[in-house]
Coordinates of C-alpha atoms and ligand atoms in Angstrom, one line a residue:
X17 CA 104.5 136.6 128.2
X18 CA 100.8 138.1 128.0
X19 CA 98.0 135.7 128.8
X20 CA 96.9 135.6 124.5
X21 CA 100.4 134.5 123.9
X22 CA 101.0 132.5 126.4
X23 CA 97.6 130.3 125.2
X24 CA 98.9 130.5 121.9
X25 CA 102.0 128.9 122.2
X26 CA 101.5 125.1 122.9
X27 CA 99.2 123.3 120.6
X28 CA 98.1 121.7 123.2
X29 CA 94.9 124.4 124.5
X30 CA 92.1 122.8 123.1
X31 CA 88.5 124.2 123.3
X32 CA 86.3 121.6 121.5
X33 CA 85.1 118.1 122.4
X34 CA 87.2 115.4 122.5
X35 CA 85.3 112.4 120.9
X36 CA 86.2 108.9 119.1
X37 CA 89.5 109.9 119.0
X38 CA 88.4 113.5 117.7
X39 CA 88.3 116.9 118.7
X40 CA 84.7 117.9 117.1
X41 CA 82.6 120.8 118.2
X42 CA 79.2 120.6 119.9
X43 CA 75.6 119.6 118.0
X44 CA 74.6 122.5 119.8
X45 CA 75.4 126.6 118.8
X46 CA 76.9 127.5 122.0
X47 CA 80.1 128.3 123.9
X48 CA 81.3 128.8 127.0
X49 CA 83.2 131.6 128.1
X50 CA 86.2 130.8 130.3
X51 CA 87.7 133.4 132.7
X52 CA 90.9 134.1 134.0
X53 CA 89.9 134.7 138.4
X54 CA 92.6 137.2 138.1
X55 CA 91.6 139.9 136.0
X56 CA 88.0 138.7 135.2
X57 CA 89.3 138.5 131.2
X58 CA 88.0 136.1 129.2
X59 CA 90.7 133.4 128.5
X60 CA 89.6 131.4 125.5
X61 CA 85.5 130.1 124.2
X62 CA 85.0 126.3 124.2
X63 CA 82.4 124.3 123.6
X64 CA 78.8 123.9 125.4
X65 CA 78.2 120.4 124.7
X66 CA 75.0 119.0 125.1
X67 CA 72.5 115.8 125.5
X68 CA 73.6 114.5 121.8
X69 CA 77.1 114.7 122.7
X70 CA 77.0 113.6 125.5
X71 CA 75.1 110.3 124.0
X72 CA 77.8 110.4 120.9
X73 CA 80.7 110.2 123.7
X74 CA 78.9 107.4 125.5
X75 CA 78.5 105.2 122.7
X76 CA 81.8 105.8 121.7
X77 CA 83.0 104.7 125.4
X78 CA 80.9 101.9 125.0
X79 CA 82.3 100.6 121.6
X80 CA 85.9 101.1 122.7
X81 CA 84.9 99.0 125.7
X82 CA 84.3 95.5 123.8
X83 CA 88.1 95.8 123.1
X84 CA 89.8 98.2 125.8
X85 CA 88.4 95.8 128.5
X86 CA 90.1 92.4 127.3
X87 CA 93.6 94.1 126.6
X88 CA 96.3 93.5 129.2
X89 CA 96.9 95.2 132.2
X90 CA 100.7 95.6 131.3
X91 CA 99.7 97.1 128.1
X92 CA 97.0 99.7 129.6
X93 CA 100.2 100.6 132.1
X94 CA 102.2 101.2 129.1
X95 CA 99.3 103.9 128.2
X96 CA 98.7 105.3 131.6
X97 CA 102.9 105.9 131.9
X98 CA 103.0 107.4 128.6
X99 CA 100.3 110.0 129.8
X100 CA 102.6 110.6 133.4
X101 CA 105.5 111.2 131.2
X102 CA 103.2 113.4 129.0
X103 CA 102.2 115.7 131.8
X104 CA 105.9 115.5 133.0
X105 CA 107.2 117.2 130.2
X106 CA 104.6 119.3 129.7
X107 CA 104.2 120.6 133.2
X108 CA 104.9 123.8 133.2
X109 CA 102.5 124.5 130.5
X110 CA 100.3 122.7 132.5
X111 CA 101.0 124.2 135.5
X112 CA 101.0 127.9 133.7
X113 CA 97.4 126.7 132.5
X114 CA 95.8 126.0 136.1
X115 CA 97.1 128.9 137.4
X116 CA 95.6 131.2 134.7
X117 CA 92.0 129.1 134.6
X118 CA 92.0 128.5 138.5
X119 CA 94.2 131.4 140.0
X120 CA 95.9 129.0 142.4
X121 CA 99.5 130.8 142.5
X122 CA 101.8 128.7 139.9
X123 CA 103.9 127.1 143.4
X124 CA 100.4 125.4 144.1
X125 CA 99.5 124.6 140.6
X126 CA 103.0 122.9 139.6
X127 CA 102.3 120.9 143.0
X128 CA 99.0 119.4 141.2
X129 CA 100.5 118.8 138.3
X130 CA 103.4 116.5 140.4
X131 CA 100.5 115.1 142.0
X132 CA 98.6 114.2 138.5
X133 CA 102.5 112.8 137.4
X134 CA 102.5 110.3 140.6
X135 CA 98.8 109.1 140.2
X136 CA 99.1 107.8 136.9
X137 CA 102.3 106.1 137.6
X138 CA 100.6 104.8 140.5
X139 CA 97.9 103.2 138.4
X140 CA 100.2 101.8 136.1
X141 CA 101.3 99.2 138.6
X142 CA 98.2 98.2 140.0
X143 CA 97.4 97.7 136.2
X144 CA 100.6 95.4 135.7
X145 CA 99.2 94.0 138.7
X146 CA 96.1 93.0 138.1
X147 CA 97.6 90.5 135.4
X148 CA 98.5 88.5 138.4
X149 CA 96.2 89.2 141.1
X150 CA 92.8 90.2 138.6
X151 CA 92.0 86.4 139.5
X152 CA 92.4 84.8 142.1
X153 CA 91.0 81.1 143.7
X154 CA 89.3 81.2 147.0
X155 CA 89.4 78.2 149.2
X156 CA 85.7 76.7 149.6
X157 CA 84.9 73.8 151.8
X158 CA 84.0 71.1 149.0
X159 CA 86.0 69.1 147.3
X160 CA 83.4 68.3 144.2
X161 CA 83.8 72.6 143.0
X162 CA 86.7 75.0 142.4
X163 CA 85.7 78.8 143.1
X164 CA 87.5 81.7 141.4
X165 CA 86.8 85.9 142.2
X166 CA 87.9 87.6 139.1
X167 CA 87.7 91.3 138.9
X168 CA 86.6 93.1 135.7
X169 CA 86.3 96.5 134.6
X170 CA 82.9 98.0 135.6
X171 CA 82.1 98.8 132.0
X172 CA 81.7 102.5 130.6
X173 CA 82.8 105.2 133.8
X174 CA 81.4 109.2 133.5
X175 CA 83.6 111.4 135.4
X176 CA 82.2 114.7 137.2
X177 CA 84.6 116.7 138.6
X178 CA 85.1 120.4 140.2
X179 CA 86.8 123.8 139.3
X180 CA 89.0 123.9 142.6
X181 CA 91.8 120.9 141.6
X182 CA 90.6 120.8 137.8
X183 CA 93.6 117.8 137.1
X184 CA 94.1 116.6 140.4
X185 CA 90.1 115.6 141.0
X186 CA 90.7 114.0 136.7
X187 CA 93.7 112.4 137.5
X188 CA 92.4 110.6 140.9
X189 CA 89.4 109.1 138.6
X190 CA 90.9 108.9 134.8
X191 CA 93.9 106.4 135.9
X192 CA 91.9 103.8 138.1
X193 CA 89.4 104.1 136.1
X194 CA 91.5 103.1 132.6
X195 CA 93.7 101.0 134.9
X196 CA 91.1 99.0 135.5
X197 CA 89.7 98.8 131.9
X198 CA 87.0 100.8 131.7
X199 CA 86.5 103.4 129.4
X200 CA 85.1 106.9 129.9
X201 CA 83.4 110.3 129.6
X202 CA 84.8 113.3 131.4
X203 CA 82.7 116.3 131.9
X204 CA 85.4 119.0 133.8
X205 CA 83.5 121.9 135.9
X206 CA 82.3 124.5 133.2
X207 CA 84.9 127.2 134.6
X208 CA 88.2 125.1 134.6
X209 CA 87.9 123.3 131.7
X210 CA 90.8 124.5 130.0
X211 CA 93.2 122.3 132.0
X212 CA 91.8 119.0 131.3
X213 CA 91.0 120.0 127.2
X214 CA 94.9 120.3 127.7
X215 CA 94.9 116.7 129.4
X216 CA 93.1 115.6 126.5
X217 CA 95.7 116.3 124.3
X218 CA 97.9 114.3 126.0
X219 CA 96.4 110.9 126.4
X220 CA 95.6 111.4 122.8
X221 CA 99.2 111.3 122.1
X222 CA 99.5 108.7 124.4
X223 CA 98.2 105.4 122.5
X224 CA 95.2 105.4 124.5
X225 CA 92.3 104.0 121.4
X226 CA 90.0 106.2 120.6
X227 CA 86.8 106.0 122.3
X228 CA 88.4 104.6 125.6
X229 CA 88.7 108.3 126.5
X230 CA 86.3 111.4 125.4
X231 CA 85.7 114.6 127.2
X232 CA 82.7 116.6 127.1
X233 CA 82.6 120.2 128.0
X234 CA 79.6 122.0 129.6
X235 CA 77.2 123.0 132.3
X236 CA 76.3 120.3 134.9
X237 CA 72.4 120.3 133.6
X238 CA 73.2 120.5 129.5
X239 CA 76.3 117.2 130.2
X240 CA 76.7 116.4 133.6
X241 CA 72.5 115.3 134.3
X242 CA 72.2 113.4 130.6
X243 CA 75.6 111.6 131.1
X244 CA 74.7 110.5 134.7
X245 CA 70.9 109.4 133.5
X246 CA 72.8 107.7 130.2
X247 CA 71.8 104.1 130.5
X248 CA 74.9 103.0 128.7
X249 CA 76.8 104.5 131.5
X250 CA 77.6 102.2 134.4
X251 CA 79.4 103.9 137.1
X252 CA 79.4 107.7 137.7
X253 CA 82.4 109.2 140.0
X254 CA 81.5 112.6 141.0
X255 CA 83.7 115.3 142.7
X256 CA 81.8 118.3 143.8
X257 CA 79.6 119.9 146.3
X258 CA 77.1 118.1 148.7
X259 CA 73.9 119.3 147.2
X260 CA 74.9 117.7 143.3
X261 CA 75.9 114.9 144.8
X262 CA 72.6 114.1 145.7
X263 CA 71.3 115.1 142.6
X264 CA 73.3 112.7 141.0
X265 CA 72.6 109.7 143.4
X266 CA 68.9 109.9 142.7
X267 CA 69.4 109.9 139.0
X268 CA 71.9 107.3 139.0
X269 CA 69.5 105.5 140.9
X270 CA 66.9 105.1 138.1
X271 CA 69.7 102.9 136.2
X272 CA 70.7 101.6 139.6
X273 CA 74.8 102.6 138.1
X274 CA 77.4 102.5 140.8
X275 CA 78.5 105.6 142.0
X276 CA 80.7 107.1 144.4
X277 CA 80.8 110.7 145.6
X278 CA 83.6 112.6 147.0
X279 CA 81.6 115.8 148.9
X280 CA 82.1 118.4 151.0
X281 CA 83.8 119.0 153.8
X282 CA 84.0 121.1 157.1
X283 CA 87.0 119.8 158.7
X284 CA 88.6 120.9 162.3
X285 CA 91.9 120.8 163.1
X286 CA 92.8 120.5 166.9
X287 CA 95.6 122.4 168.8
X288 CA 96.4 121.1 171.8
X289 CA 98.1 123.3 174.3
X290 CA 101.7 120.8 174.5
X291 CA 101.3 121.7 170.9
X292 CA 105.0 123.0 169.0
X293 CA 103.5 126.9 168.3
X294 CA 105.3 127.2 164.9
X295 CA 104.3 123.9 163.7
X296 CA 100.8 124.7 164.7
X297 CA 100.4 128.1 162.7
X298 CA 101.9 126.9 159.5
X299 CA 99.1 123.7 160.1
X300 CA 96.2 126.1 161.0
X301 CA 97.4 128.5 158.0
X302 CA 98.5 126.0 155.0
X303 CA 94.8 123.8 155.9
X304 CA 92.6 127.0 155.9
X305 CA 94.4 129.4 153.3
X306 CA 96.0 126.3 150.3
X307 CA 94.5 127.3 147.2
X308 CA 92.5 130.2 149.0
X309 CA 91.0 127.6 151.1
X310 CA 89.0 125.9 148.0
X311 CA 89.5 123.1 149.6
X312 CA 87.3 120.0 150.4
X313 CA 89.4 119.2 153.0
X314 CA 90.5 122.3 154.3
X315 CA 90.7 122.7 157.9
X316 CA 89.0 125.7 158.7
X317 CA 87.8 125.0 162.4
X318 CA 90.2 125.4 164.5
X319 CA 89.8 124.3 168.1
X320 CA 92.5 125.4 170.3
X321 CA 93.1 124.3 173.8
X322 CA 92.0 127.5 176.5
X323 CA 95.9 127.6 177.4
X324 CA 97.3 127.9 173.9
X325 CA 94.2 130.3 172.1
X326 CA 96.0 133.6 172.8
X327 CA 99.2 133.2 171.5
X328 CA 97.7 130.7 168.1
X329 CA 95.4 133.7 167.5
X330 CA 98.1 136.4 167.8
X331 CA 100.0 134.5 165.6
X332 CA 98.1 133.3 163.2
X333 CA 96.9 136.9 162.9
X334 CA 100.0 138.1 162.1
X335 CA 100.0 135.5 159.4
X336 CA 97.3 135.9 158.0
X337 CA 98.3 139.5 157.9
X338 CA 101.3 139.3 156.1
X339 CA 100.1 136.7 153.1
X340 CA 100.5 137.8 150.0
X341 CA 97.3 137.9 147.9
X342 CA 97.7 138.6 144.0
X343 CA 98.3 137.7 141.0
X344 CA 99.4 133.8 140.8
X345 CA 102.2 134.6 138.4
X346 CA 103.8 137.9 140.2
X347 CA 106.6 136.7 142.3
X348 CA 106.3 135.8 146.2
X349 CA 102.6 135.9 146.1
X350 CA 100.8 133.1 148.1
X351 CA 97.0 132.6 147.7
X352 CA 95.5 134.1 144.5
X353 CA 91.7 135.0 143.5
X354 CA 89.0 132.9 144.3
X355 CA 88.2 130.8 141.2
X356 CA 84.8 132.3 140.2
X357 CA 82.4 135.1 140.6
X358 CA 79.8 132.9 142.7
X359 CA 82.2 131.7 145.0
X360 CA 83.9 135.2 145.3
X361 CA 80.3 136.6 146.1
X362 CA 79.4 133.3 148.4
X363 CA 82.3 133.8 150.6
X364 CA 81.3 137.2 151.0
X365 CA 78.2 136.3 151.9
X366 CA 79.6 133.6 154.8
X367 CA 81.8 136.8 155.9
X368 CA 78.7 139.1 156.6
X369 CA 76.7 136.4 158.0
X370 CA 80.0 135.4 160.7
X371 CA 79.2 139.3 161.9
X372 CA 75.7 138.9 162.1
X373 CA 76.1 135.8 164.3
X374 CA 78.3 137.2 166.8
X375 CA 81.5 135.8 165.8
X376 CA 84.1 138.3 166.2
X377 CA 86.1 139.3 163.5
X378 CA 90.1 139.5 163.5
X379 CA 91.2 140.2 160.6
X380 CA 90.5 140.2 157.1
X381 CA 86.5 140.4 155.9
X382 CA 87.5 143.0 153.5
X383 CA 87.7 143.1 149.7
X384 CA 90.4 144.4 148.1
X385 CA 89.4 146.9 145.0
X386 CA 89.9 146.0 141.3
X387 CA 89.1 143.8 138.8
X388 CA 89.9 139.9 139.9
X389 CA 88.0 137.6 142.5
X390 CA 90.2 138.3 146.1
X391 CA 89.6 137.9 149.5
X392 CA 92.0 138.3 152.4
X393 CA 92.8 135.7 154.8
X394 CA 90.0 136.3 157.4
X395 CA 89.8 134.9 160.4
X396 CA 86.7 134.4 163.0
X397 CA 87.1 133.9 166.7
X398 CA 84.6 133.3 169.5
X399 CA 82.1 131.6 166.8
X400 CA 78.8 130.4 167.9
X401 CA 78.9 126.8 167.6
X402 CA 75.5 127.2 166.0
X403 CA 76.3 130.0 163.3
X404 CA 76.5 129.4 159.7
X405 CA 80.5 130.0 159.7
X406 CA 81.0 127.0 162.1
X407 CA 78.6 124.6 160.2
X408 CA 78.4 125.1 156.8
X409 CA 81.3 124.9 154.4
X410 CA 82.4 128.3 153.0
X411 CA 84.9 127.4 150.6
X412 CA 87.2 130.4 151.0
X413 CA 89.7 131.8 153.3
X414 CA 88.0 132.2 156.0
X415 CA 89.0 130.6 159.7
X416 CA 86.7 130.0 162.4
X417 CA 88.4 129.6 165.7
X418 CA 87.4 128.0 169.1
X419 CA 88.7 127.2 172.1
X420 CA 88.3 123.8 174.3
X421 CA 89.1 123.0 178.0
X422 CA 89.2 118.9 177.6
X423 CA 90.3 116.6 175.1
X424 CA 87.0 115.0 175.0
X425 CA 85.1 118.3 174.2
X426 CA 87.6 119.1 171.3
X427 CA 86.7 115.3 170.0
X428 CA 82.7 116.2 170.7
X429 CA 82.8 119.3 169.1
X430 CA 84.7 118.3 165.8
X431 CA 82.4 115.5 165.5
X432 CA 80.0 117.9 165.9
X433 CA 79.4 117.8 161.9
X434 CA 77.4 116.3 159.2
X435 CA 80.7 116.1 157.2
X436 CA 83.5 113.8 158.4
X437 CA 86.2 114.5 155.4
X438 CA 89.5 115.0 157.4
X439 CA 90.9 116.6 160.9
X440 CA 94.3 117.3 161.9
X441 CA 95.3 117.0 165.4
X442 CA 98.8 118.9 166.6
X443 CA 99.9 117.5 169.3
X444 CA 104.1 116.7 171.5
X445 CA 101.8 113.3 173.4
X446 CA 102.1 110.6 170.6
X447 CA 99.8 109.2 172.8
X448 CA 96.8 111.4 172.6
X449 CA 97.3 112.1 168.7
X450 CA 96.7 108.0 168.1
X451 CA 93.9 108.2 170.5
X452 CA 92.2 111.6 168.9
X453 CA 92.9 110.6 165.4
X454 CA 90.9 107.1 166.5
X455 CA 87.6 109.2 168.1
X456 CA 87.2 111.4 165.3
X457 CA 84.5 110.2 162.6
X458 CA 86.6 111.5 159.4
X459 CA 88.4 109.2 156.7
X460 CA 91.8 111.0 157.1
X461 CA 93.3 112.5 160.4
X462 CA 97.1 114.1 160.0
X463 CA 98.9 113.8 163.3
X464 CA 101.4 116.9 163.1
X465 CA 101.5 116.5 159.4
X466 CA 100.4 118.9 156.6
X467 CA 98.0 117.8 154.8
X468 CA 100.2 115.5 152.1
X469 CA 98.4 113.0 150.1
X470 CA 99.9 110.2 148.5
X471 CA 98.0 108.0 145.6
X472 CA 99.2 104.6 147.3
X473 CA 96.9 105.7 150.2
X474 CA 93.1 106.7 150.7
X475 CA 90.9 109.7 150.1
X476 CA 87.4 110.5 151.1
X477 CA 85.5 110.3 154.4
X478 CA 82.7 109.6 156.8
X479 CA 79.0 110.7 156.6
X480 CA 78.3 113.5 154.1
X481 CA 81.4 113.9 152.4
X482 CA 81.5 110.9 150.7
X483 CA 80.5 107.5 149.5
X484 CA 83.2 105.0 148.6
X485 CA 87.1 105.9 148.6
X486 CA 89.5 107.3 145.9
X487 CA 93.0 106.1 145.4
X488 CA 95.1 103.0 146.6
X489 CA 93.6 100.0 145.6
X490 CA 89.9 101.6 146.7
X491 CA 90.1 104.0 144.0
X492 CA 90.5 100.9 141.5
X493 CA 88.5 98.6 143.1
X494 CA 85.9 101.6 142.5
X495 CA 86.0 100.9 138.9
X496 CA 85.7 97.0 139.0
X497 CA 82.9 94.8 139.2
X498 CA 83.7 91.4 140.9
X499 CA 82.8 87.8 139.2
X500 CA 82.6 84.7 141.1
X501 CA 82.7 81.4 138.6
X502 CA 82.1 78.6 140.3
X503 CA 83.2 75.2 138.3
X504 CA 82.1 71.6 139.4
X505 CA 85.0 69.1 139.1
X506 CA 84.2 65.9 137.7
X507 CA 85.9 63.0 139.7
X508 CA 88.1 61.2 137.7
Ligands
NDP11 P1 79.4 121.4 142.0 O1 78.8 120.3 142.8 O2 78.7 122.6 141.7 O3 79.9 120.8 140.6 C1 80.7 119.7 140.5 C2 80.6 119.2 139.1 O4 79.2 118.6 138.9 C3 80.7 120.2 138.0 O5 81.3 119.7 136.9 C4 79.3 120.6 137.7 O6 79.1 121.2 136.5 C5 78.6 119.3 137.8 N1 77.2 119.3 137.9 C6 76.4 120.3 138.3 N2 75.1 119.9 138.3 C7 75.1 118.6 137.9 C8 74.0 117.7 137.7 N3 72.7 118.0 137.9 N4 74.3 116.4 137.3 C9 75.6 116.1 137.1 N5 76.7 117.0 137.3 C10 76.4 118.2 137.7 O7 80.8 121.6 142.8 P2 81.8 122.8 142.5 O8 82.4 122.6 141.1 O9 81.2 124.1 142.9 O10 83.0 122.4 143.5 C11 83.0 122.7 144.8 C12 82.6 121.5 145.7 O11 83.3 120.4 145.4 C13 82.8 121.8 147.1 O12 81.6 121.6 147.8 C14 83.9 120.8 147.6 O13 83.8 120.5 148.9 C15 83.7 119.7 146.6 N6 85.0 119.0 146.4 C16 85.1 117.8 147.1 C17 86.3 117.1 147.0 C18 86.5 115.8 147.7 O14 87.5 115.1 147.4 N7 85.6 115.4 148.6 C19 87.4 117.7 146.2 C20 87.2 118.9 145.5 C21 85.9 119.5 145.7 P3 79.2 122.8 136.4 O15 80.6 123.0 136.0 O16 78.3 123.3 135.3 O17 78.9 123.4 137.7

């Protein structure tokens, strides 16, 4: 199926805004033009909202609110299900879509889209739950007053999210945040937005009132700056990249709104020579070269033990050498394009500047000819601990590798970081890993492990990379404010 049919054959590819209840277009004139990484084709036009849409979304959020917040848990799990089994049976066509806006190869993609299924259902129960738990007495020492901590939805949420897990990032912050009872304005990244318009659709079949959930496409100053100033808005939940987080703390901070920020990353992942060889190159390669390595959380500093760095290298050489890069859609292909033309030109960029700094180059660095954004696996070893490659987070396939002589020095030098998102440590001494994984300064370590995230758990991390959690009950409690009523008792 070409790419024209293939958009044209669910009703569910939407390209305005998604307001009240309504898909309307923009106040403004313009459009955005959405690209497919691939072949650099333009994919569909949607809407470049604005300040007045974003301000008609709010105040449609806040409206829904005076009723969305006093309904039942149960009944918003009855809504939040309907939208799992929504995606469910529309996943391929999801799936198909985030391949085609993102260019993550369609086995990656129909993993999000598994991912999006399990978070809503998730949410559901902690909804149900909360009709039990939402309040709850706390024993006080006087017998004249009865204290009770009730939780409560924290009012109208804005949702900020990135191009490089378009319905994963949505999915992690829509179901808390409407498990929880708040309703909400989602502005997706202005190059994936194609996948959540479809999302859209969805809850809008799914009994969810309008209002409770409206979507705003556009640029991060034309929607994303007037929805995080809106004063209307209470808490803003942002997924993105260091430097806009900040941006939107300090504007937050002039309507003193919650927020929480889930950043960027520069992660190591720690070989140690005991280490099983084969488990450690499908580690190394999976946390650097998932989703071309547009990953928050991908591991792409590897320190490997003096004993082991020879043979890891070779082999992950070879690897690295024998991925298939292409087309998302062509069979047996395993990282696709980079997702835009800044990126594609950033990582670049980072690839020079590793050569320039000394770091010598193993493979990869070169771009293959033709229309689409690819890279090749490329891999860095001997990196200066003080060049850009080691520090900064490149957002690409690229792997910086170093070696270590004790454990303590492989702990130093991964904390060595103003990030602290995740770290893997691959290691036969169950002893060590538990002792590693406790030194390192990051919110999740994987002990042997691939880098698997379940919703019941947590996401986000130390320093830089982020401010409050997502998922488990963290990711709720992110969209709760807590009441304490405090009653004096008469004596009889
Ligand atoms: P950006 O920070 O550029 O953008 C993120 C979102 O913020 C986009 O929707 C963007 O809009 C919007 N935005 C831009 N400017 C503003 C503003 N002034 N006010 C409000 N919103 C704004 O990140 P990318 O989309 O480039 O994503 C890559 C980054 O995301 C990486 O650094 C990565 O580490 C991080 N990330 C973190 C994750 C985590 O869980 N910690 C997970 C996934 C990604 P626009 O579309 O117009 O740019």
């Amino acid at each position: 199926m070409s790419t024209p049919e293939l958009l044209r054959f669910d009703q569910l590819l939407r390209t305005q805004l998604y307001i009240d209840g309504r898909w309307c277009n923009s106040e403004g004139a313009g459009r955005l033009s959405i690209v497919n990484p691939s072949t650099e084709e333009t994919l569909a036009e949607v809407e470049a909202g604005g300040a007045p849409d974003v301000d008609r979304a709010v105040r449609a959020a806040a409206r829904a609110l005076r009723s969305w917040k006093n309904t039942t848990g149960a009944s918003r799990a009855v809504c939040l299900r309907a939208i799992a089994r929504g995606v469910e049976a529309r996943g391929e066509y999801l799936a198909t879509l985030q391949s085609l806006n993102n260019g993550k190869p369609l086995a990656e993609a129909r993993v999000d889209i598994g991912d999006v299924v399990a978070t809503f259902d998730y949410y559901a129960e902690l909804a149900e739950q909360l009709d039990e738990t939402g309040e709850s007495e706390v024993a006080i020492p006087s017998a004249d007053h009865r204290a009770v901590i009730r939780r409560e939805p924290a009012g109208v949420a804005a949702l900020i999210v990135p191009w490089n897990f378009p319905m994963v990032t949505t999915a992690w912050k829509l179901a808390p945040a409407l498990a929880a009872g708040c309703t909400v304005v989602l502005k997706p990244s202005e190059v994936t937005p194609l996948p959540e318009l479809a999302l859209a659709a969805i809850v809008a079949e799914a009994g969810v009132p309008p209002g409770v959930f409206n979507v705003v496409t556009g640029t991060g100053a034309e929607v994303g700056a007037p929805l995080t100033a809106h004063p209307l808005v209470a808490k803003v939940s942002f997924t993105g990249s260091t430097g806009v987080g900040e941006q939107v703390m300090k504007t937050a901070a002039e309507t003193i709104k919650g927020v929480s920020l889930e950043l960027g990353g520069k992660s190591s992942i720690i070989v140690f020579g005991d280490a099983d060889l084969d488990l450690a190159v499908d580690l190394v390669a999976s946390g650097a070269f998932y989703n071309a390595g547009q990953m928050c959380s991908a591991t792409s500093r590897v320190l490997v033990e003096q004993s082991m760095a020879d043979a890891l290298i070779e082999r992950l050489a070879d690897r690295a050498t024998q991925t298939v890069v292409g087309d998302p859609f062509a069979p047996g292909v395993q990282m696709g394009p980079l997702t835009n033309r800044a990126q594609y030109e950033r990582v670049q960029r980072f690839i020079a500047q590793g050569k320039a700094d000394g770091a010598r180059l193993v493979i990869g660095g070169e771009v293959p000819s033709g229309p689409g954004y690819f890279v090749k696996p490329t891999m860095f070893v001997d990196v200066p601990a003080d060049s850009a490659v080691w520090r900064e987070e490149i957002f690409g396939p690229v792997l910086c590798v170093r070696s270590f002589d004790t454990e303590e020095d492989a702990i130093d030098a991964a904390n060595d970081t103003e990030f602290g998102l995740v770290a893997t440590v691959v290691t036969r001494d169950a002893v060590r890993g538990k002792r590693v994984a406790d030194a390192l300064a990051a919110g999740v370590v994987w002990i042997n492990a691939p880098q698997l995230i379940f919703p019941q758990t947590s996401w986000g991390g130390y320093r830089h990379s982020s401010i409050g959690r997502e998922l488990g009950p963290f990711g709720l409690a992110a969209f709760q404010e807590i009441k304490q009523v405090l009653t004096a008792i008469k004596p009889d």
